[in-house]
mmCIF file of C-alpha atoms in Angstrom:
data_model
loop_
_atom_site.group_PDB
_atom_site.id
_atom_site.type_symbol
_atom_site.label_atom_id
_atom_site.label_comp_id
_atom_site.label_asym_id
_atom_site.label_seq_id
_atom_site.Cartn_x
_atom_site.Cartn_y
_atom_site.Cartn_z
ATOM 1 C CA UNK A 1 -59.719 95.200 3.702
ATOM 2 C CA UNK A 2 -62.189 92.691 4.983
ATOM 3 C CA UNK A 3 -62.582 89.751 2.737
ATOM 4 C CA UNK A 4 -65.728 87.552 2.552
ATOM 5 C CA UNK A 5 -66.315 84.087 1.263
ATOM 6 C CA UNK A 6 -69.512 83.439 -0.559
ATOM 7 C CA UNK A 7 -70.549 80.009 -1.671
ATOM 8 C CA UNK A 8 -72.923 79.829 -4.678
ATOM 9 C CA UNK A 9 -74.872 76.732 -5.623
ATOM 10 C CA UNK A 10 -76.536 76.717 -9.045
ATOM 11 C CA UNK A 11 -78.684 73.761 -10.170
ATOM 12 C CA UNK A 12 -79.333 73.693 -13.984
ATOM 13 C CA UNK A 13 -80.504 70.752 -15.932
ATOM 14 C CA UNK A 14 -79.807 68.478 -13.062
ATOM 15 C CA UNK A 15 -76.290 69.486 -12.666
ATOM 16 C CA UNK A 16 -75.052 70.999 -9.445
ATOM 17 C CA UNK A 17 -72.279 73.691 -9.783
ATOM 18 C CA UNK A 18 -70.260 74.859 -6.690
ATOM 19 C CA UNK A 19 -68.369 78.139 -7.148
ATOM 20 C CA UNK A 20 -66.400 80.093 -4.487
ATOM 21 C CA UNK A 21 -65.999 83.877 -4.653
ATOM 22 C CA UNK A 22 -63.471 85.568 -2.315
ATOM 23 C CA UNK A 23 -63.385 89.374 -1.753
ATOM 24 C CA UNK A 24 -65.675 92.134 -2.932
ATOM 25 C CA UNK A 25 -63.339 93.459 -5.636
ATOM 26 C CA UNK A 26 -62.173 90.102 -7.130
ATOM 27 C CA UNK A 27 -64.340 87.189 -8.196
ATOM 28 C CA UNK A 28 -63.986 84.131 -10.396
ATOM 29 C CA UNK A 29 -67.145 82.433 -11.907
ATOM 30 C CA UNK A 30 -65.312 79.217 -12.863
ATOM 31 C CA UNK A 31 -66.712 76.571 -10.482
ATOM 32 C CA UNK A 32 -64.476 74.469 -8.149
ATOM 33 C CA UNK A 33 -66.600 71.341 -9.135
ATOM 34 C CA UNK A 34 -69.588 69.962 -10.887
ATOM 35 C CA UNK A 35 -71.587 67.059 -10.313
ATOM 36 C CA UNK A 36 -70.788 64.181 -12.753
ATOM 37 C CA UNK A 37 -73.693 62.447 -14.572
ATOM 38 C CA UNK A 38 -71.891 60.306 -17.177
ATOM 39 C CA UNK A 39 -73.737 59.458 -20.394
ATOM 40 C CA UNK A 40 -72.928 58.536 -23.920
ATOM 41 C CA UNK A 41 -70.253 60.807 -25.310
ATOM 42 C CA UNK A 42 -71.466 60.494 -28.799
ATOM 43 C CA UNK A 43 -74.905 61.819 -28.200
ATOM 44 C CA UNK A 44 -75.465 65.202 -26.570
ATOM 45 C CA UNK A 45 -78.827 66.827 -25.602
ATOM 46 C CA UNK A 46 -80.227 68.538 -28.670
ATOM 47 C CA UNK A 47 -77.984 66.836 -31.072
ATOM 48 C CA UNK A 48 -74.251 66.412 -31.856
ATOM 49 C CA UNK A 49 -71.705 64.816 -29.613
ATOM 50 C CA UNK A 50 -67.960 63.857 -29.571
ATOM 51 C CA UNK A 51 -66.605 62.577 -32.787
ATOM 52 C CA UNK A 52 -63.145 61.355 -34.041
ATOM 53 C CA UNK A 53 -61.908 63.732 -36.684
ATOM 54 C CA UNK A 54 -58.615 61.954 -37.522
ATOM 55 C CA UNK A 55 -56.104 59.385 -36.087
ATOM 56 C CA UNK A 56 -52.754 57.783 -36.865
ATOM 57 C CA UNK A 57 -49.943 55.616 -35.339
ATOM 58 C CA UNK A 58 -46.268 55.376 -35.527
ATOM 59 C CA UNK A 59 -44.841 52.307 -37.187
ATOM 60 C CA UNK A 60 -41.508 51.846 -35.371
ATOM 61 C CA UNK A 61 -39.868 51.793 -32.033
ATOM 62 C CA UNK A 62 -42.472 52.119 -29.265
ATOM 63 C CA UNK A 63 -45.595 52.533 -31.429
ATOM 64 C CA UNK A 64 -47.927 55.258 -30.405
ATOM 65 C CA UNK A 65 -51.341 56.651 -31.423
ATOM 66 C CA UNK A 66 -52.558 60.090 -31.822
ATOM 67 C CA UNK A 67 -56.042 61.294 -32.599
ATOM 68 C CA UNK A 68 -58.167 64.486 -32.743
ATOM 69 C CA UNK A 69 -61.621 64.664 -31.172
ATOM 70 C CA UNK A 70 -64.305 67.382 -31.849
ATOM 71 C CA UNK A 71 -67.386 68.539 -29.849
ATOM 72 C CA UNK A 72 -70.125 68.992 -32.437
ATOM 73 C CA UNK A 73 -72.827 69.815 -29.937
ATOM 74 C CA UNK A 74 -73.788 73.066 -28.244
ATOM 75 C CA UNK A 75 -73.155 71.584 -24.720
ATOM 76 C CA UNK A 76 -69.944 71.303 -22.887
ATOM 77 C CA UNK A 77 -68.399 67.799 -22.545
ATOM 78 C CA UNK A 78 -66.880 67.362 -18.990
ATOM 79 C CA UNK A 79 -64.551 64.459 -18.179
ATOM 80 C CA UNK A 80 -64.988 62.590 -21.581
ATOM 81 C CA UNK A 81 -63.713 58.999 -21.182
ATOM 82 C CA UNK A 82 -62.405 56.999 -24.162
ATOM 83 C CA UNK A 83 -60.462 53.893 -24.817
ATOM 84 C CA UNK A 84 -57.965 53.266 -27.512
ATOM 85 C CA UNK A 85 -58.975 50.013 -29.391
ATOM 86 C CA UNK A 86 -55.811 48.502 -30.456
ATOM 87 C CA UNK A 87 -55.391 45.101 -32.307
ATOM 88 C CA UNK A 88 -51.873 43.627 -32.349
ATOM 89 C CA UNK A 89 -50.047 40.620 -33.528
ATOM 90 C CA UNK A 90 -47.323 39.319 -31.201
ATOM 91 C CA UNK A 91 -44.774 36.628 -32.035
ATOM 92 C CA UNK A 92 -46.614 35.718 -35.217
ATOM 93 C CA UNK A 93 -49.815 34.789 -33.191
ATOM 94 C CA UNK A 94 -53.228 35.655 -34.600
ATOM 95 C CA UNK A 95 -54.185 39.323 -34.128
ATOM 96 C CA UNK A 96 -55.986 40.089 -30.822
ATOM 97 C CA UNK A 97 -56.912 43.143 -28.732
ATOM 98 C CA UNK A 98 -54.174 44.942 -26.689
ATOM 99 C CA UNK A 99 -55.314 45.748 -23.164
ATOM 100 C CA UNK A 100 -53.561 48.042 -20.832
ATOM 101 C CA UNK A 101 -54.699 50.717 -18.142
ATOM 102 C CA UNK A 102 -52.917 53.327 -20.201
ATOM 103 C CA UNK A 103 -55.372 52.889 -23.205
ATOM 104 C CA UNK A 104 -58.117 54.593 -21.124
ATOM 105 C CA UNK A 105 -57.939 58.325 -21.266
ATOM 106 C CA UNK A 106 -60.182 61.113 -19.795
ATOM 107 C CA UNK A 107 -60.354 64.662 -21.339
ATOM 108 C CA UNK A 108 -61.346 67.217 -18.646
ATOM 109 C CA UNK A 109 -63.284 69.821 -20.841
ATOM 110 C CA UNK A 110 -64.180 70.014 -24.474
ATOM 111 C CA UNK A 111 -66.217 73.103 -25.218
ATOM 112 C CA UNK A 112 -68.673 73.355 -28.041
ATOM 113 C CA UNK A 113 -66.972 73.302 -31.418
ATOM 114 C CA UNK A 114 -63.573 72.622 -29.744
ATOM 115 C CA UNK A 115 -60.918 70.067 -30.989
ATOM 116 C CA UNK A 116 -58.706 68.227 -28.538
ATOM 117 C CA UNK A 117 -55.849 65.883 -29.128
ATOM 118 C CA UNK A 118 -55.358 62.497 -27.428
ATOM 119 C CA UNK A 119 -52.302 60.195 -27.617
ATOM 120 C CA UNK A 120 -50.735 57.223 -25.871
ATOM 121 C CA UNK A 121 -47.766 54.795 -26.492
ATOM 122 C CA UNK A 122 -48.838 51.357 -27.467
ATOM 123 C CA UNK A 123 -46.380 48.473 -27.810
ATOM 124 C CA UNK A 124 -42.747 48.079 -28.851
ATOM 125 C CA UNK A 125 -42.715 47.289 -32.594
ATOM 126 C CA UNK A 126 -40.203 44.527 -33.603
ATOM 127 C CA UNK A 127 -39.973 42.084 -36.480
ATOM 128 C CA UNK A 128 -42.631 39.914 -34.705
ATOM 129 C CA UNK A 129 -44.684 42.498 -32.860
ATOM 130 C CA UNK A 130 -47.042 44.596 -35.159
ATOM 131 C CA UNK A 131 -50.037 46.995 -34.622
ATOM 132 C CA UNK A 132 -52.668 45.686 -36.965
ATOM 133 C CA UNK A 133 -55.271 48.529 -36.218
ATOM 134 C CA UNK A 134 -56.028 51.248 -33.795
ATOM 135 C CA UNK A 135 -59.236 53.201 -33.129
ATOM 136 C CA UNK A 136 -61.038 55.232 -30.542
ATOM 137 C CA UNK A 137 -63.869 53.974 -28.486
ATOM 138 C CA UNK A 138 -65.758 56.964 -27.269
ATOM 139 C CA UNK A 139 -67.366 56.046 -23.912
ATOM 140 C CA UNK A 140 -68.910 58.495 -21.595
ATOM 141 C CA UNK A 141 -69.067 62.299 -20.677
ATOM 142 C CA UNK A 142 -71.060 64.672 -18.509
ATOM 143 C CA UNK A 143 -72.966 67.023 -20.709
ATOM 144 C CA UNK A 144 -73.267 70.569 -19.274
ATOM 145 C CA UNK A 145 -75.328 73.425 -20.578
ATOM 146 C CA UNK A 146 -72.966 76.151 -22.331
ATOM 147 C CA UNK A 147 -72.020 78.691 -19.787
ATOM 148 C CA UNK A 148 -72.102 76.359 -16.854
ATOM 149 C CA UNK A 149 -68.279 76.689 -16.333
ATOM 150 C CA UNK A 150 -68.405 80.539 -16.338
ATOM 151 C CA UNK A 151 -65.418 82.125 -17.942
ATOM 152 C CA UNK A 152 -63.546 78.840 -18.413
ATOM 153 C CA UNK A 153 -61.447 79.061 -21.673
ATOM 154 C CA UNK A 154 -59.212 76.441 -23.222
ATOM 155 C CA UNK A 155 -55.480 76.912 -22.446
ATOM 156 C CA UNK A 156 -53.551 77.834 -25.633
ATOM 157 C CA UNK A 157 -50.344 75.836 -26.292
ATOM 158 C CA UNK A 158 -47.889 76.915 -29.035
ATOM 159 C CA UNK A 159 -45.122 74.643 -30.122
ATOM 160 C CA UNK A 160 -41.524 76.013 -29.640
ATOM 161 C CA UNK A 161 -38.915 73.365 -30.473
ATOM 162 C CA UNK A 162 -37.843 69.887 -30.217
ATOM 163 C CA UNK A 163 -34.602 68.779 -28.552
ATOM 164 C CA UNK A 164 -33.481 65.384 -29.799
ATOM 165 C CA UNK A 165 -31.139 63.392 -27.481
ATOM 166 C CA UNK A 166 -29.587 60.040 -28.356
ATOM 167 C CA UNK A 167 -30.069 58.373 -25.102
ATOM 168 C CA UNK A 168 -31.807 55.342 -23.458
ATOM 169 C CA UNK A 169 -34.418 55.674 -22.196
ATOM 170 C CA UNK A 170 -35.505 58.349 -24.652
ATOM 171 C CA UNK A 171 -34.776 61.992 -23.649
ATOM 172 C CA UNK A 172 -36.268 63.916 -26.511
ATOM 173 C CA UNK A 173 -37.938 67.042 -25.126
ATOM 174 C CA UNK A 174 -40.821 69.050 -26.743
ATOM 175 C CA UNK A 175 -40.785 72.626 -25.598
ATOM 176 C CA UNK A 176 -43.970 74.794 -25.828
ATOM 177 C CA UNK A 177 -45.518 78.019 -24.534
ATOM 178 C CA UNK A 178 -48.740 77.612 -22.568
ATOM 179 C CA UNK A 179 -51.048 80.612 -22.088
ATOM 180 C CA UNK A 180 -54.225 80.575 -19.890
ATOM 181 C CA UNK A 181 -56.647 83.571 -19.603
ATOM 182 C CA UNK A 182 -58.705 81.758 -16.875
ATOM 183 C CA UNK A 183 -59.452 83.739 -13.571
ATOM 184 C CA UNK A 184 -57.951 81.060 -11.206
ATOM 185 C CA UNK A 185 -55.416 78.241 -11.370
ATOM 186 C CA UNK A 186 -56.918 74.890 -12.716
ATOM 187 C CA UNK A 187 -55.710 71.471 -12.062
ATOM 188 C CA UNK A 188 -53.223 69.992 -14.587
ATOM 189 C CA UNK A 189 -54.039 66.466 -15.829
ATOM 190 C CA UNK A 190 -51.198 66.024 -18.206
ATOM 191 C CA UNK A 191 -50.542 67.421 -21.702
ATOM 192 C CA UNK A 192 -51.337 65.613 -24.961
ATOM 193 C CA UNK A 193 -48.810 65.846 -27.816
ATOM 194 C CA UNK A 194 -49.647 64.960 -31.393
ATOM 195 C CA UNK A 195 -46.924 64.234 -34.035
ATOM 196 C CA UNK A 196 -47.556 64.791 -37.748
ATOM 197 C CA UNK A 197 -45.637 63.949 -40.868
ATOM 198 C CA UNK A 198 -44.820 66.701 -43.450
ATOM 199 C CA UNK A 199 -48.013 65.642 -45.306
ATOM 200 C CA UNK A 200 -50.105 66.537 -42.194
ATOM 201 C CA UNK A 201 -50.877 62.834 -41.365
ATOM 202 C CA UNK A 202 -50.784 61.986 -37.568
ATOM 203 C CA UNK A 203 -47.840 59.586 -36.825
ATOM 204 C CA UNK A 204 -48.189 59.174 -33.069
ATOM 205 C CA UNK A 205 -48.969 60.869 -29.830
ATOM 206 C CA UNK A 206 -48.495 60.815 -26.119
ATOM 207 C CA UNK A 207 -50.028 62.016 -22.837
ATOM 208 C CA UNK A 208 -47.384 63.402 -20.390
ATOM 209 C CA UNK A 209 -46.763 65.428 -17.319
ATOM 210 C CA UNK A 210 -45.766 68.968 -18.055
ATOM 211 C CA UNK A 211 -42.333 70.323 -17.005
ATOM 212 C CA UNK A 212 -40.586 67.135 -17.988
ATOM 213 C CA UNK A 213 -41.843 65.237 -14.959
ATOM 214 C CA UNK A 214 -41.945 61.480 -15.065
ATOM 215 C CA UNK A 215 -38.768 60.889 -17.084
ATOM 216 C CA UNK A 216 -35.433 61.586 -15.222
ATOM 217 C CA UNK A 217 -33.457 61.167 -18.322
ATOM 218 C CA UNK A 218 -34.995 64.206 -19.836
ATOM 219 C CA UNK A 219 -32.654 67.047 -20.729
ATOM 220 C CA UNK A 220 -32.226 69.510 -17.836
ATOM 221 C CA UNK A 221 -34.479 72.545 -18.292
ATOM 222 C CA UNK A 222 -35.265 75.772 -16.467
ATOM 223 C CA UNK A 223 -38.417 75.273 -14.322
ATOM 224 C CA UNK A 224 -41.380 77.310 -15.624
ATOM 225 C CA UNK A 225 -42.380 80.379 -13.515
ATOM 226 C CA UNK A 226 -45.739 78.786 -12.546
ATOM 227 C CA UNK A 227 -47.483 75.458 -12.631
ATOM 228 C CA UNK A 228 -49.312 74.317 -15.684
ATOM 229 C CA UNK A 229 -52.908 75.509 -16.088
ATOM 230 C CA UNK A 230 -52.151 78.631 -13.892
ATOM 231 C CA UNK A 231 -53.303 82.137 -15.283
ATOM 232 C CA UNK A 232 -50.708 83.779 -17.460
ATOM 233 C CA UNK A 233 -47.993 82.484 -19.697
ATOM 234 C CA UNK A 234 -45.198 79.979 -19.155
ATOM 235 C CA UNK A 235 -42.611 78.115 -21.151
ATOM 236 C CA UNK A 236 -42.563 74.403 -20.347
ATOM 237 C CA UNK A 237 -41.907 71.061 -22.004
ATOM 238 C CA UNK A 238 -42.708 67.345 -22.090
ATOM 239 C CA UNK A 239 -40.524 64.310 -22.462
ATOM 240 C CA UNK A 240 -42.228 61.578 -24.520
ATOM 241 C CA UNK A 241 -41.947 57.995 -23.371
ATOM 242 C CA UNK A 242 -40.655 57.015 -26.838
ATOM 243 C CA UNK A 243 -38.277 58.557 -29.366
ATOM 244 C CA UNK A 244 -40.072 61.172 -31.297
ATOM 245 C CA UNK A 245 -41.026 59.518 -34.717
ATOM 246 C CA UNK A 246 -38.289 60.082 -37.279
ATOM 247 C CA UNK A 247 -40.872 61.066 -39.861
ATOM 248 C CA UNK A 248 -42.472 63.621 -37.688
ATOM 249 C CA UNK A 249 -42.242 67.221 -38.909
ATOM 250 C CA UNK A 250 -41.443 69.244 -35.750
ATOM 251 C CA UNK A 251 -43.292 72.374 -36.979
ATOM 252 C CA UNK A 252 -46.482 70.488 -37.193
ATOM 253 C CA UNK A 253 -46.375 69.278 -33.524
ATOM 254 C CA UNK A 254 -49.586 70.072 -31.562
ATOM 255 C CA UNK A 255 -49.866 70.150 -27.747
ATOM 256 C CA UNK A 256 -53.032 70.283 -25.666
ATOM 257 C CA UNK A 257 -53.008 71.043 -21.920
ATOM 258 C CA UNK A 258 -55.596 68.992 -19.965
ATOM 259 C CA UNK A 259 -56.891 71.554 -17.375
ATOM 260 C CA UNK A 260 -59.511 70.418 -15.055
ATOM 261 C CA UNK A 261 -61.676 72.108 -12.360
ATOM 262 C CA UNK A 262 -59.944 70.027 -9.806
ATOM 263 C CA UNK A 263 -57.992 66.702 -9.599
ATOM 264 C CA UNK A 264 -60.207 63.564 -9.172
ATOM 265 C CA UNK A 265 -59.359 61.225 -6.304
ATOM 266 C CA UNK A 266 -58.078 58.633 -8.898
ATOM 267 C CA UNK A 267 -56.773 60.179 -11.968
ATOM 268 C CA UNK A 268 -56.816 57.512 -14.799
ATOM 269 C CA UNK A 269 -54.489 59.812 -16.962
ATOM 270 C CA UNK A 270 -51.771 58.840 -14.529
ATOM 271 C CA UNK A 271 -51.885 55.158 -15.105
#
């Protein structure tokens, strides 16, 4: 059967969308890219914006922070950038801001009404190193009219189990099942994990490559049948950079696959 390639360019509200359709019998309306026009993430056209729903930090070991964001607008938030505002006290010195490339995070897509988790390790906590406070500084996003991304749907991540390993560096593994109903493979830009205590409070988080990549000490696992953010279902895992907080309730663990239209030339999530 002769296949044809059709390029469709749609301009809506100043946003250029490029989508490719291959074949007469199969098509996918999820665009390959959109033109970014960053503006304030807290204020969307017509009202609403991105807001912080809850946050929390771990208090021992390699301290980490987790937070939940929500899109309260009727627009899609594309490539939302935020910075973790962390104040620490080191060696008894007066508290001051903690700055690191890893404290800036980009969330590929937040649909209207959707909630997404973010997380990152902060500093090693010792008798003299303490995290005084931690917050989320919402920076920029590209607001897209609802429907601009075609049939794009958030990937569903279901927690399966935690394998704790007494090793150095940490080798605890969080296993989960990822399901995508999207019509094409998307680009994985890491997976956020949120840890909660038995009372539901957030007690840390992380942002990690799926399939246990990035930590050679991770427990050997069977590779998933397909890459993260591909259509279908796969079992996969992440290996946090710190021991999973001892007060974390495994059953309350949440995971969020960061699936993008494409991978940017420089991915700040890989810092």
